[in-house]
Tab-separated table of C-alpha atoms and ligand atoms in Angstrom:
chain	number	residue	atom	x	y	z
A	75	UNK	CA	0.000	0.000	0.000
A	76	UNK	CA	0.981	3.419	-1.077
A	77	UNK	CA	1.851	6.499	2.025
A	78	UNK	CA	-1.798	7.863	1.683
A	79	UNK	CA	-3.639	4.392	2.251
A	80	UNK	CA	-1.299	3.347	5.578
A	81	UNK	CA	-1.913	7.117	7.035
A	82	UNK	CA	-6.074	6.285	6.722
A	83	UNK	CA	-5.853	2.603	7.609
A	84	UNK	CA	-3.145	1.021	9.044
A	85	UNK	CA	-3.127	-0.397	12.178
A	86	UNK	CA	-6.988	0.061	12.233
A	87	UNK	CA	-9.199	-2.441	11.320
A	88	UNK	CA	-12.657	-1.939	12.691
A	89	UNK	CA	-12.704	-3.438	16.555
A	90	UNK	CA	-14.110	-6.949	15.960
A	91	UNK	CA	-16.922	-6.726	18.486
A	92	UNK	CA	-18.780	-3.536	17.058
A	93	UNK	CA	-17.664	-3.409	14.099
A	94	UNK	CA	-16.689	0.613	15.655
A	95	UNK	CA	-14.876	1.622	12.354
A	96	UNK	CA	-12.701	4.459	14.553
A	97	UNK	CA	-10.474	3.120	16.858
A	98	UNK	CA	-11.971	3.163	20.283
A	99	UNK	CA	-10.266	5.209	22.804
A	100	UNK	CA	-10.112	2.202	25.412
A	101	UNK	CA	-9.893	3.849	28.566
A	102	UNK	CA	-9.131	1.085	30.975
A	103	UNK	CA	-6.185	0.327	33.417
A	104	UNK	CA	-6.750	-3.372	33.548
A	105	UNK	CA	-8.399	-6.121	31.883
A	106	UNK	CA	-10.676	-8.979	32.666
A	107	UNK	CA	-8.902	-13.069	32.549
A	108	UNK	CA	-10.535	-15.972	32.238
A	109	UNK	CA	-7.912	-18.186	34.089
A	110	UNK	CA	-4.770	-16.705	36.168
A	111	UNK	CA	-2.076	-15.852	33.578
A	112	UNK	CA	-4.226	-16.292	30.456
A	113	UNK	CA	-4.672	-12.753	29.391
A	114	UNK	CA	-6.544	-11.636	26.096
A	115	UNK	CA	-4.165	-11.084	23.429
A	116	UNK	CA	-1.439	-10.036	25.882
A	117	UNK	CA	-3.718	-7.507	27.777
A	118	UNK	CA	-3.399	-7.639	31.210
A	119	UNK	CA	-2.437	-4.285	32.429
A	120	UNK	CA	-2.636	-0.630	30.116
A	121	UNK	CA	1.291	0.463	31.063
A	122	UNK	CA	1.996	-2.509	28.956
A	123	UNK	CA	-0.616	-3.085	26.394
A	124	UNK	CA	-3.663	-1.232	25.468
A	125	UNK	CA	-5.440	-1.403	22.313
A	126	UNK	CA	-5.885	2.370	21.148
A	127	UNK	CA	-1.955	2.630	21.217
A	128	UNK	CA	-1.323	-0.602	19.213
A	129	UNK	CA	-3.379	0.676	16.902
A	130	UNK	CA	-0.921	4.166	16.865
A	131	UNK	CA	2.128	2.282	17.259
A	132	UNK	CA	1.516	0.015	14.113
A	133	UNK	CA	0.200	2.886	11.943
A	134	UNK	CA	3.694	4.676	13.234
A	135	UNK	CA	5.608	1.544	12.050
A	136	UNK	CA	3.707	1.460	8.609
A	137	UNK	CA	4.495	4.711	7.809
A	138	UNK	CA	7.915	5.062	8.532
A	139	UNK	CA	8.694	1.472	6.896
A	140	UNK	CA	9.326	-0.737	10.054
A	141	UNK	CA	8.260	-3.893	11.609
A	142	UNK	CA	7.348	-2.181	15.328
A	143	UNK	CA	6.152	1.105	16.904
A	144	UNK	CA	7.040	2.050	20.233
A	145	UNK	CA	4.892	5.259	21.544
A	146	UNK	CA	5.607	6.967	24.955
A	147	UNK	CA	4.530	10.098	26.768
A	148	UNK	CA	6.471	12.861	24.883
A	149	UNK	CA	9.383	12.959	22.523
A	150	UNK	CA	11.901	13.241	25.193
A	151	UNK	CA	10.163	10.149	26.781
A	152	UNK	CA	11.231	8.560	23.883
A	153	UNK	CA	14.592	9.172	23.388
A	154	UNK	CA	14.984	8.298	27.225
A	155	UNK	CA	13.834	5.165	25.971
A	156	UNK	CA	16.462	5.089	23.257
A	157	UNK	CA	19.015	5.716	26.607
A	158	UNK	CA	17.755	2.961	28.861
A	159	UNK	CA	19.098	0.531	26.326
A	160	UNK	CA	22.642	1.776	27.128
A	161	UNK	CA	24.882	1.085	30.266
A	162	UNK	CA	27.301	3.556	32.347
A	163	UNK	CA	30.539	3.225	30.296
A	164	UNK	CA	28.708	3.163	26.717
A	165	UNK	CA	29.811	6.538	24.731
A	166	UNK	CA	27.291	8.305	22.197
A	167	UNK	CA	28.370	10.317	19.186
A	168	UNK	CA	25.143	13.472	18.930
A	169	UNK	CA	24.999	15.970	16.327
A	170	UNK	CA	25.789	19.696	17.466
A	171	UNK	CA	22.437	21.120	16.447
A	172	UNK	CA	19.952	19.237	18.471
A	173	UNK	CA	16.463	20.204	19.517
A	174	UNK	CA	17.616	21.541	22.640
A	175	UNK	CA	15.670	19.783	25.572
A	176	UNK	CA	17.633	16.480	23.827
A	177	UNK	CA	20.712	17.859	24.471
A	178	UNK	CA	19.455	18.901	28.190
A	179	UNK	CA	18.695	15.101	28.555
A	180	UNK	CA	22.028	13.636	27.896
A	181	UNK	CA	24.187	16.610	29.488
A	182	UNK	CA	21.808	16.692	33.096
A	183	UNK	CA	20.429	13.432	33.321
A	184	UNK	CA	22.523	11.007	31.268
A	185	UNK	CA	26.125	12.390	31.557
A	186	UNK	CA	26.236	12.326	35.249
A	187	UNK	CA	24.975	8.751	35.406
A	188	UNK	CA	28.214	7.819	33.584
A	189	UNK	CA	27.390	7.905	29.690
A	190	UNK	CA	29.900	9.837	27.822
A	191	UNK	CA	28.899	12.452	24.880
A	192	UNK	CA	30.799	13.823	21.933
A	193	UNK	CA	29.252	16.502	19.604
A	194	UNK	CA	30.099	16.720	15.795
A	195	UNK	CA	28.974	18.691	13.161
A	196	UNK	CA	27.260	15.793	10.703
A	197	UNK	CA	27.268	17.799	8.011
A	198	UNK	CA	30.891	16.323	7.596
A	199	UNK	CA	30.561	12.545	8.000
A	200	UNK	CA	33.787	11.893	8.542
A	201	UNK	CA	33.534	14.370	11.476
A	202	UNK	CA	31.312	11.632	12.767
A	203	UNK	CA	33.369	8.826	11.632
A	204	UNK	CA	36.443	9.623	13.726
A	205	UNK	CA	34.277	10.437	16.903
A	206	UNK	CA	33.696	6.508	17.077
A	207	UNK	CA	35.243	4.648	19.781
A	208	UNK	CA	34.695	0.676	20.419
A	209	UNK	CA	32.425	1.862	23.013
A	210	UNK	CA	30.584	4.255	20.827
A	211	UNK	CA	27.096	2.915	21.501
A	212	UNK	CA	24.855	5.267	20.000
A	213	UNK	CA	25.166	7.821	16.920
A	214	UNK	CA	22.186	10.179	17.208
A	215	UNK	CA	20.934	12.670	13.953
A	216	UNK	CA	18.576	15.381	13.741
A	217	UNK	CA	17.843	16.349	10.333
A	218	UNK	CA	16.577	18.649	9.386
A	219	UNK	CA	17.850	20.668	12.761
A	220	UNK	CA	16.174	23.324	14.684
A	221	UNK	CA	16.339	26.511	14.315
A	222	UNK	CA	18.639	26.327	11.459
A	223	UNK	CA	17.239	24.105	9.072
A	224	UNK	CA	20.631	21.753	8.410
A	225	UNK	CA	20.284	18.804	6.507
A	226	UNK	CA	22.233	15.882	7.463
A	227	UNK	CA	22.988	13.415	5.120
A	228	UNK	CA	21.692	10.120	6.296
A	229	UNK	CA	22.922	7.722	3.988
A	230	UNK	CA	26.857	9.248	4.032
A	231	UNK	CA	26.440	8.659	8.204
A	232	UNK	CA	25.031	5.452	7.368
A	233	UNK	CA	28.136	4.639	5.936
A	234	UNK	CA	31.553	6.117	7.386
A	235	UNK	CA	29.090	3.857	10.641
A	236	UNK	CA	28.892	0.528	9.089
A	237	UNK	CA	31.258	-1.401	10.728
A	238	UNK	CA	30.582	0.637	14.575
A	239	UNK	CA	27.000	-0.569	13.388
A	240	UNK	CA	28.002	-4.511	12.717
A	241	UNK	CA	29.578	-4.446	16.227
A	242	UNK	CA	26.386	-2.900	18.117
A	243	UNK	CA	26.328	0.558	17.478
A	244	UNK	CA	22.553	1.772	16.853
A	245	UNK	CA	22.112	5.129	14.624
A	246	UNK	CA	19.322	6.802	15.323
A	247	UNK	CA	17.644	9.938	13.858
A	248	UNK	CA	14.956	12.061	15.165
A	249	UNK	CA	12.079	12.441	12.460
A	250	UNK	CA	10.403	15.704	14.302
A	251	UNK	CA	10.740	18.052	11.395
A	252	UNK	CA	10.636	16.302	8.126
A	253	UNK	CA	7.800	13.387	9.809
A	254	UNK	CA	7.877	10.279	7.623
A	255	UNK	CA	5.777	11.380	4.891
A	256	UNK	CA	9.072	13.026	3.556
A	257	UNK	CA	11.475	11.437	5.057
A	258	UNK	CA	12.193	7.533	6.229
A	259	UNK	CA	15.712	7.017	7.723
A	260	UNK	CA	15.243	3.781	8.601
A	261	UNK	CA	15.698	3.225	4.210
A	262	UNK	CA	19.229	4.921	4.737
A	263	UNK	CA	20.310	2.192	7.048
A	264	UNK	CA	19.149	3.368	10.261
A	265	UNK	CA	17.893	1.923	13.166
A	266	UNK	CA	15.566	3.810	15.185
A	267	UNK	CA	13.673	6.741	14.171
A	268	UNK	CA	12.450	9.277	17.158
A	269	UNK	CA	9.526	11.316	16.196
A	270	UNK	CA	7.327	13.826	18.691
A	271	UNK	CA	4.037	13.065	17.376
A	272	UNK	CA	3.437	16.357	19.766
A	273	UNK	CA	4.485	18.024	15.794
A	274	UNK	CA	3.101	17.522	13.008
A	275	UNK	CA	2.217	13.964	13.489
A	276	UNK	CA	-0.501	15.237	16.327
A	277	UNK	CA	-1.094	17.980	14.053
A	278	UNK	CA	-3.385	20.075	16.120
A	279	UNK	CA	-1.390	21.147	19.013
A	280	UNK	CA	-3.323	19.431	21.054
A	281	UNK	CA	-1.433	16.785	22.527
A	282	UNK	CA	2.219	15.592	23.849
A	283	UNK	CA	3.160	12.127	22.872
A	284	UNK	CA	6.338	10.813	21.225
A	285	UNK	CA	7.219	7.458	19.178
A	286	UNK	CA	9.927	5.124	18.418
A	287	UNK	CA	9.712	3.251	15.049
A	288	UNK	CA	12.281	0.113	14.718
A	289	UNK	CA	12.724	-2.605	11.523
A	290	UNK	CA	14.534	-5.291	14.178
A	291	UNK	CA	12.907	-7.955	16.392
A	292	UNK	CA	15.052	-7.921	19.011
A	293	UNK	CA	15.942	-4.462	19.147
A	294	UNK	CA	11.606	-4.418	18.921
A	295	UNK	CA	11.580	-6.389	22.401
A	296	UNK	CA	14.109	-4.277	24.582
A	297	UNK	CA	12.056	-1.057	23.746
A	298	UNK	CA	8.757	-3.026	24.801
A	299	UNK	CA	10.210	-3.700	27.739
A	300	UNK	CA	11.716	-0.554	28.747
A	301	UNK	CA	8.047	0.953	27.828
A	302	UNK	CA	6.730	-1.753	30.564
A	303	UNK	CA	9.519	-1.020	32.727
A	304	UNK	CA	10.142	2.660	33.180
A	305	UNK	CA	6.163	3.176	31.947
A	306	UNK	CA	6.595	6.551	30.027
A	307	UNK	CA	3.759	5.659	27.959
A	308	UNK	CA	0.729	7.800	26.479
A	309	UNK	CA	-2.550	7.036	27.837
A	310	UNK	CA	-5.407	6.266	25.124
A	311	UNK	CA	-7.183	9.447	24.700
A	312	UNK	CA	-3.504	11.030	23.812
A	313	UNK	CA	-3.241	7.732	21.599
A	314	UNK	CA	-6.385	8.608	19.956
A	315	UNK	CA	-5.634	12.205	18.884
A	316	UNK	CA	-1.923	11.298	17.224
A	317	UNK	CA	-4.308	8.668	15.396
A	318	UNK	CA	-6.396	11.352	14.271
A	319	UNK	CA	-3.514	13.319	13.359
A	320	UNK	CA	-1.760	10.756	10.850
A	321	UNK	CA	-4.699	10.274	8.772
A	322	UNK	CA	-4.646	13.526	6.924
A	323	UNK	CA	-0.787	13.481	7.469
A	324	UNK	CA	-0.109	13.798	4.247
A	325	UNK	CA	-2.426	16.397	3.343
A	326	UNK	CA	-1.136	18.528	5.691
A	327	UNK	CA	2.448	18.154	4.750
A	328	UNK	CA	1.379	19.033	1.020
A	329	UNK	CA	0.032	22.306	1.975
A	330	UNK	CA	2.538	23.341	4.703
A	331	UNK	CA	5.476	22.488	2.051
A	332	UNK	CA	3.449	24.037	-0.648
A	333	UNK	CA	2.735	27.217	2.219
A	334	UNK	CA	6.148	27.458	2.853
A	335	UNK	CA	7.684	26.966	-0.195
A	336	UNK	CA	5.816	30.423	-1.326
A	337	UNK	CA	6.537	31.886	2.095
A	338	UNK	CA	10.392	31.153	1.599
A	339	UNK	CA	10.255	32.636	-1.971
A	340	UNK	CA	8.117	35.733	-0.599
A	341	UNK	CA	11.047	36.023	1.968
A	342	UNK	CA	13.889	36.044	-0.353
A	343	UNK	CA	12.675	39.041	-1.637
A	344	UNK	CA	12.264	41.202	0.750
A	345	UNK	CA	14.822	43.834	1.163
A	346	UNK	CA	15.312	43.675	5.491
A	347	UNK	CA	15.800	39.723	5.252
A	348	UNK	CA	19.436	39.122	5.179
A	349	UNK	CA	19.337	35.193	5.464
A	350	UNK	CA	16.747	32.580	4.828
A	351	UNK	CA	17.444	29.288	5.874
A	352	UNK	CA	14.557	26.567	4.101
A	353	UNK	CA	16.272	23.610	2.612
A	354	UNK	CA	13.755	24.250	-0.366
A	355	UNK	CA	16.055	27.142	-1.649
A	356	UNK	CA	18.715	25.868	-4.088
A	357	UNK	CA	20.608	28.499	-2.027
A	358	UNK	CA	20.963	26.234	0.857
A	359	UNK	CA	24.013	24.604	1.284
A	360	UNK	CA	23.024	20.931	1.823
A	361	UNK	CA	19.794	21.149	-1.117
A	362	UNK	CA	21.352	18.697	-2.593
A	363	UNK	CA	21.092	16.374	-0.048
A	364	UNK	CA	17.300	17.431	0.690
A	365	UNK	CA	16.495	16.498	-2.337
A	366	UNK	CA	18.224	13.219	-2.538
A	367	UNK	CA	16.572	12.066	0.736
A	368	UNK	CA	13.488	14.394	1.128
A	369	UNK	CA	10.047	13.848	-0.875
A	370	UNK	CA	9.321	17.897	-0.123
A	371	UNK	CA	11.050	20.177	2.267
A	372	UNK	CA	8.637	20.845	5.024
A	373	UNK	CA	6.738	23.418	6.717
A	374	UNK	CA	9.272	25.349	9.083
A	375	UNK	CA	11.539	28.286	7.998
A	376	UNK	CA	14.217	30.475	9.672
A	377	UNK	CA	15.127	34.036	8.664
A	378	UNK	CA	17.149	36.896	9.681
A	379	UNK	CA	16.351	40.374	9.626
A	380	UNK	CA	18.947	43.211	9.358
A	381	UNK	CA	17.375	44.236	12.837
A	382	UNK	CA	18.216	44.461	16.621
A	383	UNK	CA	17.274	42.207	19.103
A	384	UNK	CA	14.580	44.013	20.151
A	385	UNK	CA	12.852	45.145	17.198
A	386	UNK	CA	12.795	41.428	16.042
A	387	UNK	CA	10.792	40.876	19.415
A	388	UNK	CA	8.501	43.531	18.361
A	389	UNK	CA	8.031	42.073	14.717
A	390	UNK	CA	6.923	38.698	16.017
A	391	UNK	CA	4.665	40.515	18.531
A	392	UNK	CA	2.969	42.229	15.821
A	393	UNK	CA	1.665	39.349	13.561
A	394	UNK	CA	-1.827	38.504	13.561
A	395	UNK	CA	-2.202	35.162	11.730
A	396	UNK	CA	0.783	33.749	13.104
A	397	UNK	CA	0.981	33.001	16.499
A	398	UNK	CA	3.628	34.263	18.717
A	399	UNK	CA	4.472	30.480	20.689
A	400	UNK	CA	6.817	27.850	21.078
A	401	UNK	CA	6.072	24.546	19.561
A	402	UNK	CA	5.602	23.904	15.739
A	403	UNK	CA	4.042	21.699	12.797
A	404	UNK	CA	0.022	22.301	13.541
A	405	UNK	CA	-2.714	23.422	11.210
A	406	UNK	CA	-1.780	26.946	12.652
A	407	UNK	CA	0.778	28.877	11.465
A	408	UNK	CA	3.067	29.758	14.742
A	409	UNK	CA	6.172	32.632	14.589
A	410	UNK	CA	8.980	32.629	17.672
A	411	UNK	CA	12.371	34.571	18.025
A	412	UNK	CA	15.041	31.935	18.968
A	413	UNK	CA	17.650	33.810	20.816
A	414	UNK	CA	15.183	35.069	23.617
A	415	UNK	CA	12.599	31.946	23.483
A	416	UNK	CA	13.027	28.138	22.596
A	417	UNK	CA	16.608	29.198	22.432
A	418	UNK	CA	17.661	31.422	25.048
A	419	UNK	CA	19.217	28.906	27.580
A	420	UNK	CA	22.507	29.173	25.275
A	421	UNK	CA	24.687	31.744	25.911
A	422	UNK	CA	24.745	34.396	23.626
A	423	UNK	CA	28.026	34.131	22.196
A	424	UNK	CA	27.620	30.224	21.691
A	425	UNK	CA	24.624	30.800	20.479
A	426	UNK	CA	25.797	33.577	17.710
A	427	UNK	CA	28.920	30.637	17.014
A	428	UNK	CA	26.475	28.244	15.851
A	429	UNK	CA	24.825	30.591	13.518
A	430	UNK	CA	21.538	31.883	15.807
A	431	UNK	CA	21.948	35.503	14.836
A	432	UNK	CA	20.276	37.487	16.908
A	433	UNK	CA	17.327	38.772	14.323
A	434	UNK	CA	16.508	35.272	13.332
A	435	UNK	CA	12.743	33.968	13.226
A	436	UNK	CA	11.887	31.046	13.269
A	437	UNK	CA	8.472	30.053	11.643
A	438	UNK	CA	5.945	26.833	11.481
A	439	UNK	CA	3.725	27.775	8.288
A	440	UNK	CA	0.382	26.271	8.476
A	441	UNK	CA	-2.145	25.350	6.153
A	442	UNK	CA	-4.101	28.585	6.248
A	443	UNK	CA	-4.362	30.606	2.961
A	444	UNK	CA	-1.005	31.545	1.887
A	445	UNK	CA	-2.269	34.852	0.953
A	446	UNK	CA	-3.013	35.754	4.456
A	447	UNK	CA	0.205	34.373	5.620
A	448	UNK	CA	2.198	36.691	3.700
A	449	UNK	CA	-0.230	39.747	4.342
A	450	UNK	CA	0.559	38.776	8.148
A	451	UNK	CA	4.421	39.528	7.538
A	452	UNK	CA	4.276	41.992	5.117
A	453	UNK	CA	2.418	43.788	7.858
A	454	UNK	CA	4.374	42.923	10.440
A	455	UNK	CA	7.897	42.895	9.079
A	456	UNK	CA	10.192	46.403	9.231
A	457	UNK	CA	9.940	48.115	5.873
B	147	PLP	C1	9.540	18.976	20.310
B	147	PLP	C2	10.723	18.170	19.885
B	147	PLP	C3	11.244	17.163	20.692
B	147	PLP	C4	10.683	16.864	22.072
B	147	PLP	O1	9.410	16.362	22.008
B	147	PLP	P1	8.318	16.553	23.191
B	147	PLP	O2	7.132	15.874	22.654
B	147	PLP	O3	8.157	18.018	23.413
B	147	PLP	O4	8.922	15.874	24.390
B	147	PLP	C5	12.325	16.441	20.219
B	147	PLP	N1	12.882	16.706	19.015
B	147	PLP	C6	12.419	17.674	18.217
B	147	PLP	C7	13.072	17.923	16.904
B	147	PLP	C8	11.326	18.446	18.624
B	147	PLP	O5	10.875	19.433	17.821
């Protein structure tokens, strides 16, 4: 089945008792047994199984091309997932433009219990090649990266990784930004794909939740246990509404790549913008790569103005259509200002060394009328 027919039906047959053709949101804890240790279908308790997120989790797996889907609480619930299958001693390899509560994971949390981090820039894949060690463990890629729009080559990672992989080494990639309508990493030879379906697979900003998607058996079992075990899993109403969300996935994507395609163009003429960073433009530097390993480019863009600090405050305070808030990839378009918001725990000369100027903007177009979208920053941008 083609992208389109797994978003509508995949993992959701009609429930066999009804004949319901929705997924029911099945809002119990525990679940009735005919004999002592002869659970239905493996339900005995809803931290380990419950029906409305097997239903998610195979639709995830379906779409991104893998055998299993693994959801949990949020996105960061997830990649703490990804963590619990490594021990104290174990070394990770991370790119060095991550979302940046993943980073806050592995530095507060993770470091001191004795795993050991090295950024790169994976732009460069030998950068990433000769930060393996033997106990190298875990190679983790964002792509494309936030607020900056960087696009990683997959497959090149893939590659200079092949023989860390053959001895145990799992790359993983977080999906966020691209979601796996245009974009499957697990083709490129990786192993586990992070998504928060809190983005665009949710759709709505209406819910947290975050998924796993693997292609391996056994690497299949260790996350279902470590979902039973630690129990950083979504409850079935949140299970529902991601469900809800990757039916019309693809239309969506269409019309915020199709949004922000025009956005992007609309922005690269105005005379204040000094930098646009959208992986659409053939004046990015890695648009090659997007469109080797990207069906579209997606809905988020970045852009600097030739402005202070503070009048790029007051432009994203003055839009009307866009919303001035954190967060990204719902039907709504949303506009923030990195350095002082989702950003603003780096120092500001680290920051302005990795390229966060301070008059970026960071946008999430939505699916609203284009036409509106650009009246909204033609309005609201400096003249
Ligand atoms: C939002 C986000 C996360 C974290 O997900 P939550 O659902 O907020 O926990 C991780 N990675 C990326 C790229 C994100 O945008």
């Amino acid at each position: 089945m083609k992208f389109a027919t797994k978003a509508v039906h995949a993992g959701q047959d009609p429930e066999p008792t009804t004949g319901a053709v929705m997924t029911p949101v099945f809002m119990t804890s525990t679940y009735a047994q005919e004999y002592p240790d002869r659970p239905k279908d493996g339900h005995d308790y809803s931290r380990a199984k419950n029906p409305t997120r097997t239903a998610l989790e195979k639709n995830l797996a379906a779409l991104e091309g893998g055998s299993s889907g693994h959801a949990f609480a949020s996105g960061l619930a997830a990649l703490g997932g990804i963590l619990h299958l490594l021990k104290a001693g174990d070394h990770v390899v991370a790119g060095n433009d991550l979302y940046g509560g993943s980073r806050r994971l592995f530095e507060r949390l993770w470091r001191p219990l004795g795993l050991d981090f090295t950024y790169v820039d994976p732009r460069d894949a030998r950068a990433v090649g000769d930060a393996l060690r033997p106990e190298t463990r875990l190679v983790w890629i964002e792509t494309p990266t936030n607020p900056l729009l960087s696009i990683v080559d997959l497959a090149a990672v893939a590659a200079v990784c092949k023989s860390a992989r053959e001895r145990g080494c799992l790359l993983a990639c977080d999906n966020t930004f691209a979601t796996p309508y245009l974009q499957n990493p697990l083709a490129y030879g990786f192993d586990i794909v992070l998504h928060s379906t809190t983005k665009y697979l949710g759709g709505h900003s209406d819910v947290i939740g975050g998924a796993l998607v693997v292609d391996d058996a056994g690497l299949a079992e260790k996350l279902r246990f470590v979902q039973m075990a630690v129990g950083g899993v979504p409850g079935p109403m949140d299970c529902f509404l991601v469900l809800r969300g990757t039916k019309t996935l693809h239309l969506r994507m269409d019309r915020h790549c199709d949004n922000a395609e025009a956005v992007a163009a609309w922005l690269g003429k105005h005379r204040r913008v000094t930098k646009i960073h959208y992986p659409g433009l053939a004046s990015h530097p890695n648009h090659d790569v997007a469109k080797r390993q990207m069906r579209r480019f997606g809905g988020m863009i970045s852009f600097v103005l030739d402005t202070s600090v503070d009048e790029a405050k007051s432009v994203v305070a003055r839009t009307r259509v866009f919303t001035l808030a954190e967060s990204l990839g719902g039907v709504e378009s949303l506009i923030e200002h990195p350095p002082s918001m989702t950003h603003a725990s780096i120092p500001a000369d680290k920051r302005r060394e990795a390229g966060i100027d301070d008059g970026l903007i960071r946008i999430s177009v939505g699916v609203e009328d284009v036409g509106d979208l650009i009246a909204d920053l033609e309005q609201a941008l400096p003249r």
